[in-house]
Structure formats: C-alpha cells, structure tokens
Amino acid sequence: MGKKCHEIQCNQIAIKLFRQIKTRFKILSTLTFIFFFISCGSAKDKCVGCEYTLSRLLEEYGSKKFTVKTDYKDGFVHVFEHRNKYGEAGLYYFDSSGRIRFYAFLIDSTNFVDFSIEYDSKGCIINRTGSEVVNGYFRKSEDSIKATFFLNSINTAYSNINVRVGNKIIEIDTLYQSDFFSNILGRTISLPCSWVESEPMLYVKGLKRNLCTNKVNIFIDSTLIPNEVR
C-alpha cells in the first residue's frame, strides 16, 4: 500500500505506510497519536529558519559515510547514506545553497520509506510522513526480548522517554547516537518475556522539542511485538 513521493524526491522512492511485520520493529501509523503539549518561543510559533546544511552533515559524520550526487534535472544534491545489511539508510536532498530540503529513512533495498520530512528553503518543516519512531528491531534472548527503537534528530531534541508494555513502564534516561545511521538516536531495552505473554503491544512515549520553533509535543507510538520473538 504505497504512494508516490513528492517531486522533490527521486522517482524510485515511494512512501509505504504499512509493511509486513517480521522480527523488525514496525510502528503502526494508524495507532500513532501526536498531541500538542506546550509551546514556547514566538507568539505565533512560526519557524523563523533553522538550516541544516550539507557541510554540517559531512563535518559531523564524515564524507566516507555517504555517496553524494547532483541531479541536474531537479537541481538538488542527493546524499545517500551507505546501507546496512537490511538495506536501511538515510537519504538527504540539499538545494544548490547546501540547505536541507528533504530527508527519508529507507527501510529496505527497494527504496521504500516509512518516515520522511520535507523542508522549505529556510529549513522549516512543510510536510512529514510516518510515525515518530523511525524504525527498530526485536530479538529474542534466553529469558527476555531485546527491543531497539530509533528517533530522527535533525533539529530535534527528546526528553522524558518511556517504554510501556501493559502496566509495566521502563524510563529511558539517555538516547544514544546510532553507530551506523546519521541523525538517528536510539536505545535498546530488555523486556522480560513474562511482560509480553498476555500483552503483545509496546508503546514508546516522550516529549520532542523542535529546535527551530522551540515547540514541545507529546508523542506516542505503538507496535505489535511479533509472534516470532514472543
């Protein structure tokens, strides 16, 4: 169930909002709730410009991590992150001035995405698809389930993160920069198998601050823990 991306994206990229649950973490977009919580900064909460640039990306993560190509048809610089073994990677588009105009997280080698953000020339978000949690994984150990989740960190800060299964809650004090992906924060937690025997739903909740507008929102994402690891 996919749809074509906007013209700003390359022709081979498509948005797929739903995909089969395997042993990888799948956020259910239909069960995602994002609530307005509190707003600071300007009275109208308007983005006044918060550029993220190509030079900053390459300085922070190194040029060897990416393949950089200029598309002379659309005029954008396409920056492809090197993929992991699942075919996952970040994709960036920058304009001729080096300012970010588009980001997507590719979920497999077919170039489908569950998460994307489109920016205007000032770096302000004008369109967004997908859940707050970009992607993640589940894996089974002897007496527990390891759950890893990822959040996008471009001009965004997170706090008060917790994970809930039934009435059991794990508070997340720190998110870590991904060892593989750029602008991705993540955390792996251990869930006792007894927690998920009767309650297969997992919820990730927290506060996200837009560093361009200083606005803070509550987000809640949910996923069904796959049978393969329960």
PDB file of C-alpha atoms in Angstrom:
ATOM      1  CA  MET A   1       0.000   0.000   0.000  1.00  0.00           C
ATOM      2  CA  GLY A   2       2.366   2.707  -1.227  1.00  0.00           C
ATOM      3  CA  LYS A   3       2.125   6.082  -2.879  1.00  0.00           C
ATOM      4  CA  LYS A   4       4.475   8.200  -4.923  1.00  0.00           C
ATOM      5  CA  CYS A   5       6.677  10.705  -3.182  1.00  0.00           C
ATOM      6  CA  HIS A   6       6.602  14.407  -3.947  1.00  0.00           C
ATOM      7  CA  GLU A   7       8.513  15.731  -6.945  1.00  0.00           C
ATOM      8  CA  ILE A   8      11.334  16.748  -4.639  1.00  0.00           C
ATOM      9  CA  GLN A   9      12.130  13.072  -4.137  1.00  0.00           C
ATOM     10  CA  CYS A  10      13.794  10.792  -6.667  1.00  0.00           C
ATOM     11  CA  ASN A  11      11.497   8.780  -8.902  1.00  0.00           C
ATOM     12  CA  GLN A  12      12.451   5.437  -7.412  1.00  0.00           C
ATOM     13  CA  ILE A  13      11.437   6.419  -3.893  1.00  0.00           C
ATOM     14  CA  ALA A  14       7.883   5.729  -2.749  1.00  0.00           C
ATOM     15  CA  ILE A  15       6.120   6.103   0.544  1.00  0.00           C
ATOM     16  CA  LYS A  16       4.902   2.837   2.013  1.00  0.00           C
ATOM     17  CA  LEU A  17       2.957   3.490   5.193  1.00  0.00           C
ATOM     18  CA  PHE A  18       2.340  -0.149   6.037  1.00  0.00           C
ATOM     19  CA  ARG A  19       4.569  -3.186   5.622  1.00  0.00           C
ATOM     20  CA  GLN A  20       4.660  -6.766   6.852  1.00  0.00           C
ATOM     21  CA  ILE A  21       5.741  -7.270  10.463  1.00  0.00           C
ATOM     22  CA  LYS A  22       8.685  -9.652  10.712  1.00  0.00           C
ATOM     23  CA  THR A  23      11.213  -9.584  13.553  1.00  0.00           C
ATOM     24  CA  ARG A  24      11.921  -5.926  12.930  1.00  0.00           C
ATOM     25  CA  PHE A  25      10.228  -3.183  14.890  1.00  0.00           C
ATOM     26  CA  LYS A  26       7.180  -1.874  12.995  1.00  0.00           C
ATOM     27  CA  ILE A  27       5.388   1.225  14.183  1.00  0.00           C
ATOM     28  CA  LEU A  28       1.695   1.135  13.310  1.00  0.00           C
ATOM     29  CA  SER A  29       0.868   4.525  11.838  1.00  0.00           C
ATOM     30  CA  THR A  30      -2.847   4.039  12.495  1.00  0.00           C
ATOM     31  CA  LEU A  31      -2.147   3.664  16.209  1.00  0.00           C
ATOM     32  CA  THR A  32       0.118   6.680  16.483  1.00  0.00           C
ATOM     33  CA  PHE A  33      -1.083   9.728  18.361  1.00  0.00           C
ATOM     34  CA  ILE A  34       0.788  13.038  18.386  1.00  0.00           C
ATOM     35  CA  PHE A  35      -0.629  15.618  20.762  1.00  0.00           C
ATOM     36  CA  PHE A  36       0.143  19.325  21.032  1.00  0.00           C
ATOM     37  CA  PHE A  37       1.524  19.810  24.544  1.00  0.00           C
ATOM     38  CA  ILE A  38       3.185  23.169  25.177  1.00  0.00           C
ATOM     39  CA  SER A  39       4.682  25.939  23.076  1.00  0.00           C
ATOM     40  CA  CYS A  40       7.466  28.399  23.751  1.00  0.00           C
ATOM     41  CA  GLY A  41       9.323  30.969  21.700  1.00  0.00           C
ATOM     42  CA  SER A  42       7.500  33.335  19.388  1.00  0.00           C
ATOM     43  CA  ALA A  43       3.858  34.164  19.958  1.00  0.00           C
ATOM     44  CA  LYS A  44       2.782  32.544  16.698  1.00  0.00           C
ATOM     45  CA  ASP A  45       5.128  29.531  16.998  1.00  0.00           C
ATOM     46  CA  LYS A  46       6.370  30.101  13.472  1.00  0.00           C
ATOM     47  CA  CYS A  47       9.614  28.669  12.214  1.00  0.00           C
ATOM     48  CA  VAL A  48      11.981  31.558  11.600  1.00  0.00           C
ATOM     49  CA  GLY A  49      14.646  29.499   9.888  1.00  0.00           C
ATOM     50  CA  CYS A  50      16.774  26.713  11.242  1.00  0.00           C
ATOM     51  CA  GLU A  51      19.001  25.500   8.453  1.00  0.00           C
ATOM     52  CA  TYR A  52      20.636  22.093   8.400  1.00  0.00           C
ATOM     53  CA  THR A  53      23.368  22.088   5.766  1.00  0.00           C
ATOM     54  CA  LEU A  54      25.303  19.603   3.674  1.00  0.00           C
ATOM     55  CA  SER A  55      28.591  20.886   5.075  1.00  0.00           C
ATOM     56  CA  ARG A  56      27.355  20.273   8.621  1.00  0.00           C
ATOM     57  CA  LEU A  57      26.294  16.713   7.759  1.00  0.00           C
ATOM     58  CA  LEU A  58      29.663  15.875   6.215  1.00  0.00           C
ATOM     59  CA  GLU A  59      31.562  17.564   9.037  1.00  0.00           C
ATOM     60  CA  GLU A  60      29.654  15.671  11.740  1.00  0.00           C
ATOM     61  CA  TYR A  61      29.677  12.216  10.144  1.00  0.00           C
ATOM     62  CA  GLY A  62      32.458  12.245   7.543  1.00  0.00           C
ATOM     63  CA  SER A  63      32.215  12.134   3.773  1.00  0.00           C
ATOM     64  CA  LYS A  64      33.117   8.415   3.577  1.00  0.00           C
ATOM     65  CA  LYS A  65      29.731   7.550   5.074  1.00  0.00           C
ATOM     66  CA  PHE A  66      27.827   8.902   2.056  1.00  0.00           C
ATOM     67  CA  THR A  67      27.550   8.874  -1.712  1.00  0.00           C
ATOM     68  CA  VAL A  68      26.949  12.427  -2.971  1.00  0.00           C
ATOM     69  CA  LYS A  69      25.401  13.055  -6.401  1.00  0.00           C
ATOM     70  CA  THR A  70      23.996  16.152  -8.077  1.00  0.00           C
ATOM     71  CA  ASP A  71      20.775  15.645 -10.034  1.00  0.00           C
ATOM     72  CA  TYR A  72      20.840  18.186 -12.836  1.00  0.00           C
ATOM     73  CA  LYS A  73      17.136  17.648 -13.568  1.00  0.00           C
ATOM     74  CA  ASP A  74      15.825  18.744 -10.170  1.00  0.00           C
ATOM     75  CA  GLY A  75      18.886  20.770  -9.140  1.00  0.00           C
ATOM     76  CA  PHE A  76      19.247  19.026  -5.788  1.00  0.00           C
ATOM     77  CA  VAL A  77      22.289  17.351  -4.296  1.00  0.00           C
ATOM     78  CA  HIS A  78      21.310  13.773  -3.404  1.00  0.00           C
ATOM     79  CA  VAL A  79      23.166  12.315  -0.437  1.00  0.00           C
ATOM     80  CA  PHE A  80      22.794   8.560   0.059  1.00  0.00           C
ATOM     81  CA  GLU A  81      23.943   7.036   3.317  1.00  0.00           C
ATOM     82  CA  HIS A  82      25.690   3.675   2.922  1.00  0.00           C
ATOM     83  CA  ARG A  83      23.185   0.904   3.667  1.00  0.00           C
ATOM     84  CA  ASN A  84      23.321  -1.677   6.447  1.00  0.00           C
ATOM     85  CA  LYS A  85      22.695  -5.396   5.856  1.00  0.00           C
ATOM     86  CA  TYR A  86      18.915  -4.836   5.773  1.00  0.00           C
ATOM     87  CA  GLY A  87      19.206  -2.206   3.052  1.00  0.00           C
ATOM     88  CA  GLU A  88      18.341   0.579   5.510  1.00  0.00           C
ATOM     89  CA  ALA A  89      19.877   4.039   5.211  1.00  0.00           C
ATOM     90  CA  GLY A  90      19.205   7.752   5.383  1.00  0.00           C
ATOM     91  CA  LEU A  91      18.592   9.800   2.237  1.00  0.00           C
ATOM     92  CA  TYR A  92      19.072  13.581   2.091  1.00  0.00           C
ATOM     93  CA  TYR A  93      18.332  16.200  -0.565  1.00  0.00           C
ATOM     94  CA  PHE A  94      20.072  19.580  -0.333  1.00  0.00           C
ATOM     95  CA  ASP A  95      19.472  22.595  -2.572  1.00  0.00           C
ATOM     96  CA  SER A  96      22.163  24.431  -4.547  1.00  0.00           C
ATOM     97  CA  SER A  97      22.975  26.509  -1.450  1.00  0.00           C
ATOM     98  CA  GLY A  98      23.582  23.369   0.597  1.00  0.00           C
ATOM     99  CA  ARG A  99      20.407  23.665   2.713  1.00  0.00           C
ATOM    100  CA  ILE A 100      18.376  20.583   3.526  1.00  0.00           C
ATOM    101  CA  ARG A 101      15.133  20.176   1.588  1.00  0.00           C
ATOM    102  CA  PHE A 102      14.246  16.524   2.180  1.00  0.00           C
ATOM    103  CA  TYR A 103      15.116  13.583   4.444  1.00  0.00           C
ATOM    104  CA  ALA A 104      13.877   9.995   4.328  1.00  0.00           C
ATOM    105  CA  PHE A 105      14.783   6.772   6.063  1.00  0.00           C
ATOM    106  CA  LEU A 106      14.967   3.912   3.542  1.00  0.00           C
ATOM    107  CA  ILE A 107      13.678   0.715   5.136  1.00  0.00           C
ATOM    108  CA  ASP A 108      14.990  -1.772   2.569  1.00  0.00           C
ATOM    109  CA  SER A 109      16.783  -2.162  -0.742  1.00  0.00           C
ATOM    110  CA  THR A 110      13.594  -1.365  -2.705  1.00  0.00           C
ATOM    111  CA  ASN A 111      13.836   2.288  -1.591  1.00  0.00           C
ATOM    112  CA  PHE A 112      10.531   2.368   0.287  1.00  0.00           C
ATOM    113  CA  VAL A 113      10.269   4.594   3.341  1.00  0.00           C
ATOM    114  CA  ASP A 114       8.037   4.810   6.395  1.00  0.00           C
ATOM    115  CA  PHE A 115       9.441   8.157   7.549  1.00  0.00           C
ATOM    116  CA  SER A 116      10.198  11.336   5.594  1.00  0.00           C
ATOM    117  CA  ILE A 117      10.399  15.102   6.143  1.00  0.00           C
ATOM    118  CA  GLU A 118      10.232  17.871   3.541  1.00  0.00           C
ATOM    119  CA  TYR A 119      11.691  21.321   4.302  1.00  0.00           C
ATOM    120  CA  ASP A 120      11.324  24.776   2.801  1.00  0.00           C
ATOM    121  CA  SER A 121      14.301  26.938   1.820  1.00  0.00           C
ATOM    122  CA  LYS A 122      14.655  28.184   5.420  1.00  0.00           C
ATOM    123  CA  GLY A 123      14.872  24.691   6.886  1.00  0.00           C
ATOM    124  CA  CYS A 124      11.316  24.730   8.265  1.00  0.00           C
ATOM    125  CA  ILE A 125       9.252  21.534   8.055  1.00  0.00           C
ATOM    126  CA  ILE A 126       6.452  21.752   5.477  1.00  0.00           C
ATOM    127  CA  ASN A 127       5.495  18.094   5.152  1.00  0.00           C
ATOM    128  CA  ARG A 128       6.051  14.917   7.122  1.00  0.00           C
ATOM    129  CA  THR A 129       5.039  11.266   6.802  1.00  0.00           C
ATOM    130  CA  GLY A 130       5.319   8.356   9.197  1.00  0.00           C
ATOM    131  CA  SER A 131       5.487   7.807  12.924  1.00  0.00           C
ATOM    132  CA  GLU A 132       7.847   9.437  15.399  1.00  0.00           C
ATOM    133  CA  VAL A 133       9.810   6.225  15.807  1.00  0.00           C
ATOM    134  CA  VAL A 134      11.681   5.835  12.534  1.00  0.00           C
ATOM    135  CA  ASN A 135      12.474   2.121  12.757  1.00  0.00           C
ATOM    136  CA  GLY A 136      13.798  -0.556  15.067  1.00  0.00           C
ATOM    137  CA  TYR A 137      14.163  -4.248  15.825  1.00  0.00           C
ATOM    138  CA  PHE A 138      13.143  -7.043  18.171  1.00  0.00           C
ATOM    139  CA  ARG A 139      15.275 -10.060  19.003  1.00  0.00           C
ATOM    140  CA  LYS A 140      14.815 -12.929  21.441  1.00  0.00           C
ATOM    141  CA  SER A 141      17.350 -13.862  24.106  1.00  0.00           C
ATOM    142  CA  GLU A 142      17.133 -16.629  26.710  1.00  0.00           C
ATOM    143  CA  ASP A 143      14.676 -15.025  29.107  1.00  0.00           C
ATOM    144  CA  SER A 144      13.966 -11.624  27.581  1.00  0.00           C
ATOM    145  CA  ILE A 145      13.196  -9.717  24.397  1.00  0.00           C
ATOM    146  CA  LYS A 146      15.582  -7.004  23.241  1.00  0.00           C
ATOM    147  CA  ALA A 147      13.779  -4.045  21.660  1.00  0.00           C
ATOM    148  CA  THR A 148      15.667  -1.322  19.790  1.00  0.00           C
ATOM    149  CA  PHE A 149      13.985   1.855  18.558  1.00  0.00           C
ATOM    150  CA  PHE A 150      15.247   4.841  16.550  1.00  0.00           C
ATOM    151  CA  LEU A 151      14.261   8.544  16.514  1.00  0.00           C
ATOM    152  CA  ASN A 152      15.274  11.197  13.994  1.00  0.00           C
ATOM    153  CA  SER A 153      17.362  14.008  15.499  1.00  0.00           C
ATOM    154  CA  ILE A 154      17.561  16.673  12.761  1.00  0.00           C
ATOM    155  CA  ASN A 155      16.881  19.926  14.664  1.00  0.00           C
ATOM    156  CA  THR A 156      15.031  17.874  17.300  1.00  0.00           C
ATOM    157  CA  ALA A 157      15.647  17.090  20.971  1.00  0.00           C
ATOM    158  CA  TYR A 158      13.886  14.412  23.039  1.00  0.00           C
ATOM    159  CA  SER A 159      13.204  14.010  26.749  1.00  0.00           C
ATOM    160  CA  ASN A 160      11.025  12.066  29.214  1.00  0.00           C
ATOM    161  CA  ILE A 161      11.088   8.942  27.040  1.00  0.00           C
ATOM    162  CA  ASN A 162       9.479   5.774  28.389  1.00  0.00           C
ATOM    163  CA  VAL A 163       8.501   2.370  27.030  1.00  0.00           C
ATOM    164  CA  ARG A 164       5.336   0.630  28.246  1.00  0.00           C
ATOM    165  CA  VAL A 165       4.094  -2.940  27.919  1.00  0.00           C
ATOM    166  CA  GLY A 166       0.766  -3.423  29.693  1.00  0.00           C
ATOM    167  CA  ASN A 167       1.148  -1.712  33.073  1.00  0.00           C
ATOM    168  CA  LYS A 168       4.939  -2.122  33.109  1.00  0.00           C
ATOM    169  CA  ILE A 169       6.973   1.005  32.304  1.00  0.00           C
ATOM    170  CA  ILE A 170      10.681   1.472  31.615  1.00  0.00           C
ATOM    171  CA  GLU A 171      12.009   5.027  31.898  1.00  0.00           C
ATOM    172  CA  ILE A 172      14.668   5.916  29.307  1.00  0.00           C
ATOM    173  CA  ASP A 173      17.236   8.302  30.747  1.00  0.00           C
ATOM    174  CA  THR A 174      19.541   8.546  27.723  1.00  0.00           C
ATOM    175  CA  LEU A 175      19.307   8.111  23.958  1.00  0.00           C
ATOM    176  CA  TYR A 176      22.470   7.275  22.042  1.00  0.00           C
ATOM    177  CA  GLN A 177      23.656   8.326  18.606  1.00  0.00           C
ATOM    178  CA  SER A 178      23.361   5.351  16.257  1.00  0.00           C
ATOM    179  CA  ASP A 179      26.668   3.701  15.388  1.00  0.00           C
ATOM    180  CA  PHE A 180      25.528   3.268  11.798  1.00  0.00           C
ATOM    181  CA  PHE A 181      22.946   5.924  10.858  1.00  0.00           C
ATOM    182  CA  SER A 182      23.404   9.697  10.770  1.00  0.00           C
ATOM    183  CA  ASN A 183      20.975  11.919  12.696  1.00  0.00           C
ATOM    184  CA  ILE A 184      19.420   8.897  14.379  1.00  0.00           C
ATOM    185  CA  LEU A 185      19.149   8.481  18.147  1.00  0.00           C
ATOM    186  CA  GLY A 186      18.314   5.087  19.591  1.00  0.00           C
ATOM    187  CA  ARG A 187      18.129   2.840  22.589  1.00  0.00           C
ATOM    188  CA  THR A 188      17.964  -0.899  23.220  1.00  0.00           C
ATOM    189  CA  ILE A 189      15.981  -2.150  26.203  1.00  0.00           C
ATOM    190  CA  SER A 190      15.391  -5.589  27.684  1.00  0.00           C
ATOM    191  CA  LEU A 191      11.801  -6.758  28.218  1.00  0.00           C
ATOM    192  CA  PRO A 192      11.162  -9.816  30.436  1.00  0.00           C
ATOM    193  CA  CYS A 193       9.315 -12.470  28.431  1.00  0.00           C
ATOM    194  CA  SER A 194       6.618 -12.581  31.126  1.00  0.00           C
ATOM    195  CA  TRP A 195       5.670  -8.989  30.264  1.00  0.00           C
ATOM    196  CA  VAL A 196       4.574  -9.844  26.741  1.00  0.00           C
ATOM    197  CA  GLU A 197       2.885 -13.213  27.289  1.00  0.00           C
ATOM    198  CA  SER A 198      -0.544 -11.610  27.687  1.00  0.00           C
ATOM    199  CA  GLU A 199       0.175  -8.091  26.373  1.00  0.00           C
ATOM    200  CA  PRO A 200       1.838  -8.019  22.933  1.00  0.00           C
ATOM    201  CA  MET A 201       1.613  -4.234  22.406  1.00  0.00           C
ATOM    202  CA  LEU A 202       4.587  -1.971  23.093  1.00  0.00           C
ATOM    203  CA  TYR A 203       4.283   1.825  23.412  1.00  0.00           C
ATOM    204  CA  VAL A 204       7.024   4.451  23.162  1.00  0.00           C
ATOM    205  CA  LYS A 205       6.125   7.842  24.653  1.00  0.00           C
ATOM    206  CA  GLY A 206       8.026  11.061  25.213  1.00  0.00           C
ATOM    207  CA  LEU A 207       8.490  14.762  24.568  1.00  0.00           C
ATOM    208  CA  LYS A 208      10.018  16.157  21.373  1.00  0.00           C
ATOM    209  CA  ARG A 209      11.276  19.709  21.037  1.00  0.00           C
ATOM    210  CA  ASN A 210      11.515  21.366  17.642  1.00  0.00           C
ATOM    211  CA  LEU A 211      14.757  23.339  17.930  1.00  0.00           C
ATOM    212  CA  CYS A 212      13.613  25.764  15.224  1.00  0.00           C
ATOM    213  CA  THR A 213      10.346  26.824  16.880  1.00  0.00           C
ATOM    214  CA  ASN A 214      11.055  25.683  20.457  1.00  0.00           C
ATOM    215  CA  LYS A 215       7.653  23.990  20.428  1.00  0.00           C
ATOM    216  CA  VAL A 216       7.284  20.828  22.533  1.00  0.00           C
ATOM    217  CA  ASN A 217       4.899  17.994  21.642  1.00  0.00           C
ATOM    218  CA  ILE A 218       3.995  14.729  23.295  1.00  0.00           C
ATOM    219  CA  PHE A 219       4.318  11.714  21.009  1.00  0.00           C
ATOM    220  CA  ILE A 220       3.085   8.143  21.474  1.00  0.00           C
ATOM    221  CA  ASP A 221       3.970   5.346  19.067  1.00  0.00           C
ATOM    222  CA  SER A 222       2.840   1.738  19.300  1.00  0.00           C
ATOM    223  CA  THR A 223       3.798  -1.574  17.772  1.00  0.00           C
ATOM    224  CA  LEU A 224       2.748  -5.197  17.976  1.00  0.00           C
ATOM    225  CA  ILE A 225       5.584  -7.378  19.250  1.00  0.00           C
ATOM    226  CA  PRO A 226       5.940 -10.119  16.593  1.00  0.00           C
ATOM    227  CA  ASN A 227       4.994 -13.696  17.438  1.00  0.00           C
ATOM    228  CA  GLU A 228       8.446 -14.822  16.308  1.00  0.00           C
ATOM    229  CA  VAL A 229      10.083 -13.304  19.388  1.00  0.00           C
ATOM    230  CA  ARG A 230       7.336 -13.884  21.946  1.00  0.00           C
TER     231      ARG A 230
END
